[in-house]
């Protein structure tokens, strides 16, 4: 499973595909950008107004200074006239510097006066030219008009004095006008200075007002930007928290293991809760992926997985082309559950690239538990094989001798019904010894059915009987108070066996032709085939000789017991007696062993003999096996001679085979032989020469 988690929970519409270069979009930043633009506009406006006002204030300062100079110059003119008149009265010559001061004062006053009226460039206080705007205020124009009224006649009176050679009367007229209007001119000059100062002060107030307004607007705009930013930040935080909560819910509830794999093969910070259970351990962000995987898979699978993940992180490798070589698409893991028991599971790993700008940034790893699917496939396979076996069994049943098949069906049905009666009569309230005895009886009957089925090549029934024996052995080994509860598991395999026998019964029509005898050759051929199959299963070679034709002369019940004995002794000879070819060659024997099964009728009794040319019975081997099974202590075995030791091979559950197979290992075959011998009222003799032969003889009347 792959999941893509949207950051914005409200974004449900599909988004346009992203290209390699992401186009910038104003989108949610539009309001902030407009606010910033207003902020810059306010700042620029205030800056322009501030510059303009400052420029005007500089001009006002010039006007104030020049207005003050007009007042000063008017007094200098009056003073120089008095000095000239004093020199005339004393008969002294007039000083040239006094005349120059008079003429310069008159000139500068007149130029400044005209500049205040119309605006012009005039010498400043330092002699450098400055531009002086005309006075525009109403009060200033009125004062300038008053100055003009006083200055024009005054300037006319001074004109003769501005040139050389003026007379005393001209000096007297100018001095008289100066004394008459000097105070008025001084007062007007003072008022004009005051007016220019007020104009400058007013402009400075305007500048402060503009600056204050700009600061207020800037603060308001800043507050708006801050509010918008905080609100958007809060919205973004809420969206992120909502997305994180959804991610947590997904990671908590999803059944697959989900996590990101970094380029250095470490687990990402987000892991689904199921991932811990799938790996059978607590995972942590930053764990190395291959370290986590190492104890769960083979070294080869781990190496292949590392190569595959490195391929996926290579951007030039096409992801679709390497999907089929994923070595972790189906991985068998052996983990331990909380009780420490081993648990076999199957996991499937899928890797998907997370690319940013053409580079593989992460791998999204999806882990699924496919145990149920694998188990289902295995069961389907087993069911398919079972069906094929049953079909094969039916084909073999059709090919088998009809009389032998009918005899098998009759005996098997009778035996299974006996087993059913034994199990129905068994309960946990009975003593353990009584239960074990009934289980031994049931095991003999099932073992006999297995042997007869194998004789006819009915492998499916033989395998199912073998499985039933396993269930009986498991119940027998349970022991203690749980043995009664364990009996509950037995009816099911018994029912399945009865079902198969019922199918064969319907096939053969055994009830309608039960009296038809079996051909002698067919019985011998069946035993020969059984011998060859058992030998092949054990990797041995054998040349069987079977002469059991006389069994047809016996009563049906005795014939059935004899046939079962022959089958079990034949299987025993091939499983335990005849050696493998290599061992026979080493002993100087032919690779192919010999087994002879013969039933002959003597003058007074019958004799069934089964003889093989194998390794013979080994009393020390049986003794060691009794020790391994802990049936006796070494001290107890010291009291047994070899004959007593060898007699234990007929005890239920005894076998010298190390493993249980279809043909040996349960210790039931010779127990069944002994039970049938007792039913026949027969006498069993056993002769064996180590390395040469083993022969069983059963004599009965």
Short mmCIF file of C-alpha atoms in Angstrom, two decimals, residues 158-575:
data_model
loop_
_atom_site.label_atom_id
_atom_site.label_comp_id
_atom_site.label_asym_id
_atom_site.label_seq_id
_atom_site.Cartn_x
_atom_site.Cartn_y
_atom_site.Cartn_z
CA UNK A 158 20.23 108.12 -1.24
CA UNK A 159 20.77 108.04 -5.01
CA UNK A 160 22.97 111.27 -5.11
CA UNK A 161 25.09 109.84 -2.31
CA UNK A 162 25.77 106.62 -4.21
CA UNK A 163 27.96 108.66 -6.62
CA UNK A 164 30.91 110.94 -5.95
CA UNK A 165 30.58 114.65 -5.72
CA UNK A 166 27.19 114.91 -3.89
CA UNK A 167 26.39 118.14 -2.05
CA UNK A 168 25.71 118.96 1.56
CA UNK A 169 22.06 119.58 0.86
CA UNK A 170 21.65 116.15 -0.69
CA UNK A 171 23.28 114.63 2.39
CA UNK A 172 21.05 116.69 4.63
CA UNK A 173 17.89 115.58 2.74
CA UNK A 174 18.84 111.93 3.01
CA UNK A 175 19.73 112.27 6.70
CA UNK A 176 16.49 114.09 7.41
CA UNK A 177 14.42 111.32 5.74
CA UNK A 178 16.44 108.71 7.56
CA UNK A 179 15.81 110.26 10.94
CA UNK A 180 12.13 110.68 10.12
CA UNK A 181 11.46 107.11 8.90
CA UNK A 182 14.24 105.02 10.44
CA UNK A 183 12.15 103.92 13.42
CA UNK A 184 9.22 103.00 11.22
CA UNK A 185 11.49 101.12 8.84
CA UNK A 186 13.12 99.28 11.78
CA UNK A 187 9.72 98.30 13.16
CA UNK A 188 8.54 97.00 9.80
CA UNK A 189 11.82 95.07 9.39
CA UNK A 190 11.34 93.53 12.82
CA UNK A 191 7.79 92.52 11.98
CA UNK A 192 9.00 91.07 8.68
CA UNK A 193 11.62 89.05 10.53
CA UNK A 194 8.93 87.81 12.88
CA UNK A 195 6.71 86.89 9.95
CA UNK A 196 9.45 84.90 8.22
CA UNK A 197 10.18 83.10 11.51
CA UNK A 198 6.50 82.20 11.88
CA UNK A 199 6.42 80.90 8.31
CA UNK A 200 9.43 78.68 9.09
CA UNK A 201 7.92 77.52 12.37
CA UNK A 202 4.66 76.67 10.60
CA UNK A 203 6.49 74.68 7.97
CA UNK A 204 8.44 72.83 10.70
CA UNK A 205 5.13 71.98 12.40
CA UNK A 206 3.84 70.68 9.09
CA UNK A 207 6.94 68.55 8.76
CA UNK A 208 6.44 67.09 12.25
CA UNK A 209 2.78 66.46 11.45
CA UNK A 210 3.73 64.65 8.24
CA UNK A 211 6.36 62.63 10.04
CA UNK A 212 3.94 61.75 12.84
CA UNK A 213 1.24 60.78 10.35
CA UNK A 214 3.71 58.64 8.43
CA UNK A 215 4.89 56.91 11.58
CA UNK A 216 1.29 56.27 12.65
CA UNK A 217 0.40 54.85 9.22
CA UNK A 218 3.56 52.76 9.22
CA UNK A 219 2.71 51.39 12.67
CA UNK A 220 -0.85 50.64 11.60
CA UNK A 221 0.44 48.91 8.47
CA UNK A 222 2.99 46.99 10.54
CA UNK A 223 0.22 45.95 12.93
CA UNK A 224 -1.86 44.79 9.94
CA UNK A 225 1.07 42.80 8.54
CA UNK A 226 1.79 41.31 11.95
CA UNK A 227 -1.90 40.38 12.40
CA UNK A 228 -2.08 38.81 8.98
CA UNK A 229 1.20 36.99 9.50
CA UNK A 230 0.16 35.63 12.88
CA UNK A 231 -3.27 34.64 11.58
CA UNK A 232 -1.78 32.88 8.58
CA UNK A 233 0.83 31.26 10.82
CA UNK A 234 -1.95 30.08 13.12
CA UNK A 235 -3.90 28.74 10.14
CA UNK A 236 -0.81 27.01 8.79
CA UNK A 237 -0.06 25.53 12.21
CA UNK A 238 -3.63 24.27 12.47
CA UNK A 239 -3.40 22.75 8.99
CA UNK A 240 -0.05 21.14 9.80
CA UNK A 241 -1.36 19.81 13.09
CA UNK A 242 -4.47 18.48 11.33
CA UNK A 243 -2.30 16.81 8.68
CA UNK A 244 -0.03 15.40 11.38
CA UNK A 245 -3.05 14.07 13.25
CA UNK A 246 -4.32 12.40 10.08
CA UNK A 247 -0.86 10.95 9.52
CA UNK A 248 -0.84 9.63 13.08
CA UNK A 249 -4.27 8.07 12.62
CA UNK A 250 -3.19 6.48 9.35
CA UNK A 251 0.07 5.20 10.79
CA UNK A 252 -1.76 3.86 13.83
CA UNK A 253 -4.59 2.12 11.99
CA UNK A 254 -2.95 0.91 8.77
CA UNK A 255 -2.21 -2.80 8.77
CA UNK A 256 0.84 -2.48 6.55
CA UNK A 257 4.23 -1.43 7.77
CA UNK A 258 4.97 2.03 6.36
CA UNK A 259 8.14 4.06 6.67
CA UNK A 260 10.58 6.07 4.61
CA UNK A 261 14.10 4.90 3.86
CA UNK A 262 16.82 7.54 3.66
CA UNK A 263 19.72 7.39 1.17
CA UNK A 264 21.96 6.12 3.98
CA UNK A 265 19.50 3.22 4.47
CA UNK A 266 18.03 4.44 7.76
CA UNK A 267 14.40 4.43 8.82
CA UNK A 268 12.56 7.75 8.66
CA UNK A 269 10.99 9.47 11.65
CA UNK A 270 7.46 8.25 10.90
CA UNK A 271 6.66 4.54 11.23
CA UNK A 272 3.30 2.84 11.25
CA UNK A 273 2.40 0.98 14.43
CA UNK A 274 2.10 -2.28 12.51
CA UNK A 275 5.75 -2.12 11.43
CA UNK A 276 6.94 -3.08 14.92
CA UNK A 277 4.76 -6.17 14.97
CA UNK A 278 5.71 -7.21 11.44
CA UNK A 279 9.42 -7.09 12.28
CA UNK A 280 8.87 -8.73 15.68
CA UNK A 281 10.76 -6.00 17.50
CA UNK A 282 10.45 -2.35 18.51
CA UNK A 283 11.78 -0.16 15.71
CA UNK A 284 13.16 3.33 16.17
CA UNK A 285 13.68 6.21 13.77
CA UNK A 286 17.23 6.19 12.45
CA UNK A 287 17.70 2.42 12.74
CA UNK A 288 19.69 0.94 9.88
CA UNK A 289 17.27 -0.95 7.65
CA UNK A 290 19.64 -3.80 6.89
CA UNK A 291 20.62 -4.17 10.55
CA UNK A 292 16.93 -4.59 11.35
CA UNK A 293 16.52 -7.05 8.48
CA UNK A 294 19.70 -9.07 9.10
CA UNK A 295 18.46 -11.48 11.84
CA UNK A 296 15.30 -12.24 9.83
CA UNK A 297 16.64 -13.27 6.44
CA UNK A 298 19.50 -15.24 4.98
CA UNK A 299 22.83 -13.65 4.14
CA UNK A 300 22.14 -14.00 0.42
CA UNK A 301 18.73 -12.37 0.71
CA UNK A 302 20.28 -9.54 2.74
CA UNK A 303 23.01 -8.99 0.15
CA UNK A 304 20.49 -9.05 -2.71
CA UNK A 305 18.25 -6.61 -0.84
CA UNK A 306 21.14 -4.18 -0.34
CA UNK A 307 22.00 -4.28 -4.06
CA UNK A 308 18.36 -3.76 -4.99
CA UNK A 309 17.88 -0.75 -2.67
CA UNK A 310 21.08 0.83 -3.99
CA UNK A 311 19.69 0.42 -7.52
CA UNK A 312 16.48 2.21 -6.55
CA UNK A 313 18.45 5.15 -5.14
CA UNK A 314 20.21 5.51 -8.51
CA UNK A 315 18.09 8.04 -10.40
CA UNK A 316 19.24 6.81 -13.81
CA UNK A 317 17.78 3.32 -13.20
CA UNK A 318 14.16 2.95 -14.33
CA UNK A 319 12.05 1.96 -11.32
CA UNK A 320 9.56 -0.05 -13.39
CA UNK A 321 12.34 -2.14 -14.93
CA UNK A 322 13.72 -3.38 -11.60
CA UNK A 323 10.42 -4.06 -9.82
CA UNK A 324 10.45 -7.68 -10.97
CA UNK A 325 13.84 -8.41 -9.40
CA UNK A 326 12.79 -7.29 -5.91
CA UNK A 327 14.38 -9.99 -3.68
CA UNK A 328 12.07 -9.06 -0.80
CA UNK A 329 8.77 -9.45 -2.62
CA UNK A 330 8.19 -12.68 -0.67
CA UNK A 331 10.39 -13.29 2.37
CA UNK A 332 10.07 -16.09 4.89
CA UNK A 333 10.83 -14.91 8.42
CA UNK A 334 11.37 -16.89 11.59
CA UNK A 335 10.39 -14.65 14.49
CA UNK A 336 9.47 -15.17 18.13
CA UNK A 337 6.17 -14.21 19.66
CA UNK A 338 5.67 -12.74 23.13
CA UNK A 339 5.81 -16.21 24.67
CA UNK A 340 9.18 -16.84 23.05
CA UNK A 341 7.79 -19.41 20.62
CA UNK A 342 9.00 -19.47 17.05
CA UNK A 343 6.61 -18.10 14.50
CA UNK A 344 7.08 -18.53 10.76
CA UNK A 345 5.68 -15.70 8.71
CA UNK A 346 5.93 -14.37 5.19
CA UNK A 347 6.40 -10.68 4.48
CA UNK A 348 6.32 -8.75 1.24
CA UNK A 349 8.37 -5.55 0.86
CA UNK A 350 7.52 -2.97 -1.80
CA UNK A 351 9.69 0.05 -2.53
CA UNK A 352 8.48 3.24 -4.20
CA UNK A 353 10.69 6.19 -4.99
CA UNK A 354 10.06 9.66 -3.52
CA UNK A 355 11.70 12.02 -6.00
CA UNK A 356 12.34 15.75 -5.68
CA UNK A 357 13.73 17.61 -8.67
CA UNK A 358 14.77 14.40 -10.42
CA UNK A 359 16.76 13.12 -7.42
CA UNK A 360 15.62 10.14 -5.32
CA UNK A 361 15.15 11.64 -1.87
CA UNK A 362 13.57 8.68 -0.08
CA UNK A 363 12.14 5.23 -0.68
CA UNK A 364 8.63 4.60 0.63
CA UNK A 365 8.71 1.06 2.03
CA UNK A 366 5.44 -0.86 2.36
CA UNK A 367 5.57 -4.12 4.31
CA UNK A 368 2.65 -6.56 4.15
CA UNK A 369 2.11 -9.79 6.02
CA UNK A 370 1.24 -12.29 3.28
CA UNK A 371 1.32 -15.33 5.57
CA UNK A 372 -2.40 -15.97 5.09
CA UNK A 373 -2.01 -15.84 1.31
CA UNK A 374 1.00 -18.15 1.35
CA UNK A 375 -0.76 -20.57 3.70
CA UNK A 376 -3.81 -20.53 1.46
CA UNK A 377 -1.68 -21.21 -1.60
CA UNK A 378 0.06 -24.02 0.26
CA UNK A 379 -3.26 -25.51 1.32
CA UNK A 380 -4.58 -25.22 -2.21
CA UNK A 381 -1.45 -26.96 -3.45
CA UNK A 382 -1.84 -29.70 -0.88
CA UNK A 383 -5.49 -30.04 -1.75
CA UNK A 384 -4.57 -30.26 -5.42
CA UNK A 385 -1.99 -32.95 -4.66
CA UNK A 386 -4.47 -34.77 -2.47
CA UNK A 387 -7.03 -34.71 -5.25
CA UNK A 388 -4.44 -35.97 -7.69
CA UNK A 389 -3.47 -38.74 -5.26
CA UNK A 390 -7.09 -39.73 -4.79
CA UNK A 391 -7.57 -39.76 -8.52
CA UNK A 392 -4.44 -41.87 -8.83
CA UNK A 393 -5.69 -44.11 -6.05
CA UNK A 394 -8.93 -44.68 -7.93
CA UNK A 395 -6.98 -45.52 -11.08
CA UNK A 396 -4.86 -48.03 -9.13
CA UNK A 397 -7.97 -49.42 -7.52
CA UNK A 398 -9.47 -50.00 -10.96
CA UNK A 399 -6.28 -51.75 -12.09
CA UNK A 400 -6.01 -53.85 -8.91
CA UNK A 401 -7.31 -57.39 -8.68
CA UNK A 402 -11.03 -57.00 -7.92
CA UNK A 403 -11.06 -59.79 -5.36
CA UNK A 404 -8.02 -58.37 -3.49
CA UNK A 405 -9.53 -54.91 -3.58
CA UNK A 406 -12.83 -56.19 -2.22
CA UNK A 407 -11.00 -58.09 0.51
CA UNK A 408 -9.04 -54.95 1.41
CA UNK A 409 -12.18 -52.83 1.51
CA UNK A 410 -13.92 -55.35 3.72
CA UNK A 411 -10.99 -55.73 6.11
CA UNK A 412 -10.29 -51.98 6.20
CA UNK A 413 -13.91 -51.14 6.90
CA UNK A 414 -14.09 -53.74 9.62
CA UNK A 415 -10.80 -52.55 11.10
CA UNK A 416 -11.83 -48.88 11.09
CA UNK A 417 -15.14 -49.71 12.73
CA UNK A 418 -13.20 -51.60 15.39
CA UNK A 419 -11.04 -48.51 15.86
CA UNK A 420 -14.16 -46.39 16.10
CA UNK A 421 -15.56 -48.70 18.79
CA UNK A 422 -12.27 -48.57 20.68
CA UNK A 423 -12.15 -44.78 20.62
CA UNK A 424 -15.83 -44.39 21.51
CA UNK A 425 -15.30 -46.62 24.50
CA UNK A 426 -12.30 -44.56 25.64
CA UNK A 427 -12.65 -41.54 27.92
CA UNK A 428 -10.52 -39.52 30.26
CA UNK A 429 -12.20 -41.08 33.27
CA UNK A 430 -10.51 -44.36 32.54
CA UNK A 431 -7.07 -45.04 33.83
CA UNK A 432 -4.10 -44.10 31.68
CA UNK A 433 -3.05 -47.75 31.31
CA UNK A 434 -6.47 -48.71 29.96
CA UNK A 435 -6.44 -45.81 27.51
CA UNK A 436 -2.94 -46.67 26.27
CA UNK A 437 -3.99 -50.27 25.76
CA UNK A 438 -6.91 -49.19 23.61
CA UNK A 439 -4.68 -46.81 21.68
CA UNK A 440 -2.23 -49.67 21.02
CA UNK A 441 -5.08 -51.81 19.69
CA UNK A 442 -6.26 -48.98 17.47
CA UNK A 443 -2.70 -48.40 16.23
CA UNK A 444 -2.39 -52.08 15.23
CA UNK A 445 -5.59 -51.96 13.19
CA UNK A 446 -4.58 -48.72 11.45
CA UNK A 447 -1.10 -50.10 10.80
CA UNK A 448 -2.58 -53.22 9.25
CA UNK A 449 -4.78 -51.09 6.99
CA UNK A 450 -1.75 -49.01 5.98
CA UNK A 451 0.16 -52.17 5.08
CA UNK A 452 -2.71 -53.63 3.07
CA UNK A 453 -3.23 -50.32 1.24
CA UNK A 454 0.46 -50.16 0.37
CA UNK A 455 0.24 -53.73 -0.93
CA UNK A 456 -2.42 -52.67 -3.43
CA UNK A 457 -0.64 -49.43 -4.30
CA UNK A 458 -3.32 -47.28 -2.64
CA UNK A 459 -0.79 -44.66 -1.57
CA UNK A 460 -3.36 -42.02 -0.65
CA UNK A 461 -5.03 -44.33 1.88
CA UNK A 462 -1.64 -45.53 3.13
CA UNK A 463 -0.50 -41.92 3.66
CA UNK A 464 -3.72 -41.00 5.44
CA UNK A 465 -3.44 -44.06 7.66
CA UNK A 466 0.15 -43.04 8.37
CA UNK A 467 -1.09 -39.58 9.42
CA UNK A 468 -3.71 -41.23 11.64
CA UNK A 469 -0.92 -43.23 13.26
CA UNK A 470 0.90 -39.98 13.93
CA UNK A 471 -2.18 -38.60 15.69
CA UNK A 472 -2.48 -41.78 17.77
CA UNK A 473 1.22 -41.57 18.67
CA UNK A 474 0.84 -37.92 19.66
CA UNK A 475 -2.09 -38.74 21.93
CA UNK A 476 -0.16 -41.66 23.39
CA UNK A 477 2.84 -39.42 24.12
CA UNK A 478 0.66 -36.76 25.71
CA UNK A 479 0.22 -38.79 28.90
CA UNK A 480 -1.06 -37.41 32.20
CA UNK A 481 -4.48 -35.86 32.63
CA UNK A 482 -4.53 -34.25 29.16
CA UNK A 483 -4.81 -37.57 27.31
CA UNK A 484 -8.61 -37.52 27.56
CA UNK A 485 -8.79 -34.08 25.96
CA UNK A 486 -6.32 -35.15 23.26
CA UNK A 487 -8.69 -37.94 22.17
CA UNK A 488 -11.00 -35.28 20.71
CA UNK A 489 -8.61 -34.87 17.74
CA UNK A 490 -8.93 -38.53 16.61
CA UNK A 491 -12.44 -38.78 15.11
CA UNK A 492 -11.61 -36.47 12.21
CA UNK A 493 -8.83 -38.57 10.58
CA UNK A 494 -10.89 -41.69 11.28
CA UNK A 495 -13.87 -40.17 9.48
CA UNK A 496 -11.69 -39.22 6.51
CA UNK A 497 -10.38 -42.80 6.24
CA UNK A 498 -13.89 -44.20 6.42
CA UNK A 499 -14.94 -41.79 3.66
CA UNK A 500 -12.19 -43.05 1.36
CA UNK A 501 -12.95 -46.66 2.12
CA UNK A 502 -16.61 -45.92 1.41
CA UNK A 503 -15.65 -44.50 -2.00
CA UNK A 504 -13.67 -47.67 -2.81
CA UNK A 505 -16.57 -49.76 -1.58
CA UNK A 506 -18.92 -48.01 -3.96
CA UNK A 507 -16.39 -48.50 -6.74
CA UNK A 508 -15.92 -52.21 -6.32
CA UNK A 509 -19.43 -53.23 -5.41
CA UNK A 510 -17.96 -55.37 -2.66
CA UNK A 511 -21.26 -56.13 -1.03
CA UNK A 512 -22.71 -57.81 -4.10
CA UNK A 513 -19.70 -59.98 -4.96
CA UNK A 514 -18.07 -60.59 -1.60
CA UNK A 515 -17.89 -64.36 -2.10
CA UNK A 516 -15.67 -64.18 -5.19
CA UNK A 517 -12.19 -65.53 -4.27
CA UNK A 518 -9.01 -63.70 -5.07
CA UNK A 519 -6.56 -65.12 -7.59
CA UNK A 520 -3.43 -66.58 -6.00
CA UNK A 521 -1.11 -64.92 -8.50
CA UNK A 522 -2.69 -61.55 -7.83
CA UNK A 523 -1.91 -61.83 -4.11
CA UNK A 524 1.69 -62.84 -4.78
CA UNK A 525 2.13 -60.05 -7.33
CA UNK A 526 0.78 -57.49 -4.84
CA UNK A 527 3.34 -58.53 -2.23
CA UNK A 528 6.15 -58.44 -4.80
CA UNK A 529 5.13 -54.91 -5.77
CA UNK A 530 4.99 -53.90 -2.13
CA UNK A 531 8.49 -55.28 -1.55
CA UNK A 532 9.88 -53.34 -4.48
CA UNK A 533 8.19 -50.11 -3.39
CA UNK A 534 9.45 -50.38 0.19
CA UNK A 535 12.95 -51.19 -1.04
CA UNK A 536 12.94 -48.25 -3.46
CA UNK A 537 11.74 -45.91 -0.72
CA UNK A 538 14.72 -46.98 1.41
CA UNK A 539 17.24 -46.76 -1.45
CA UNK A 540 17.67 -50.51 -1.56
CA UNK A 541 17.52 -53.23 -4.20
CA UNK A 542 15.65 -56.46 -3.65
CA UNK A 543 14.61 -59.62 -5.45
CA UNK A 544 11.45 -60.76 -3.68
CA UNK A 545 10.05 -64.27 -3.91
CA UNK A 546 6.45 -64.69 -2.79
CA UNK A 547 4.54 -67.94 -2.67
CA UNK A 548 1.33 -67.28 -0.83
CA UNK A 549 -1.11 -69.11 -3.10
CA UNK A 550 -2.09 -71.52 -0.36
CA UNK A 551 -3.69 -68.73 1.63
CA UNK A 552 -6.82 -69.25 -0.46
CA UNK A 553 -7.33 -72.61 1.28
CA UNK A 554 -7.59 -70.97 4.70
CA UNK A 555 -10.74 -69.73 6.34
CA UNK A 556 -11.32 -66.06 5.48
CA UNK A 557 -10.55 -64.83 9.00
CA UNK A 558 -7.33 -66.87 9.25
CA UNK A 559 -6.39 -65.88 5.72
CA UNK A 560 -6.72 -62.21 6.64
CA UNK A 561 -4.52 -62.62 9.73
CA UNK A 562 -1.88 -64.53 7.77
CA UNK A 563 -1.87 -61.94 5.01
CA UNK A 564 -1.39 -59.13 7.54
CA UNK A 565 1.50 -61.04 9.16
CA UNK A 566 3.12 -61.58 5.79
CA UNK A 567 2.79 -57.90 4.88
CA UNK A 568 4.27 -56.67 8.17
CA UNK A 569 7.16 -59.15 8.16
CA UNK A 570 7.92 -58.31 4.53
CA UNK A 571 8.02 -54.56 5.32
CA UNK A 572 10.10 -55.27 8.42
CA UNK A 573 12.60 -57.35 6.41
CA UNK A 574 13.06 -54.59 3.85
CA UNK A 575 13.14 -51.73 6.35
#
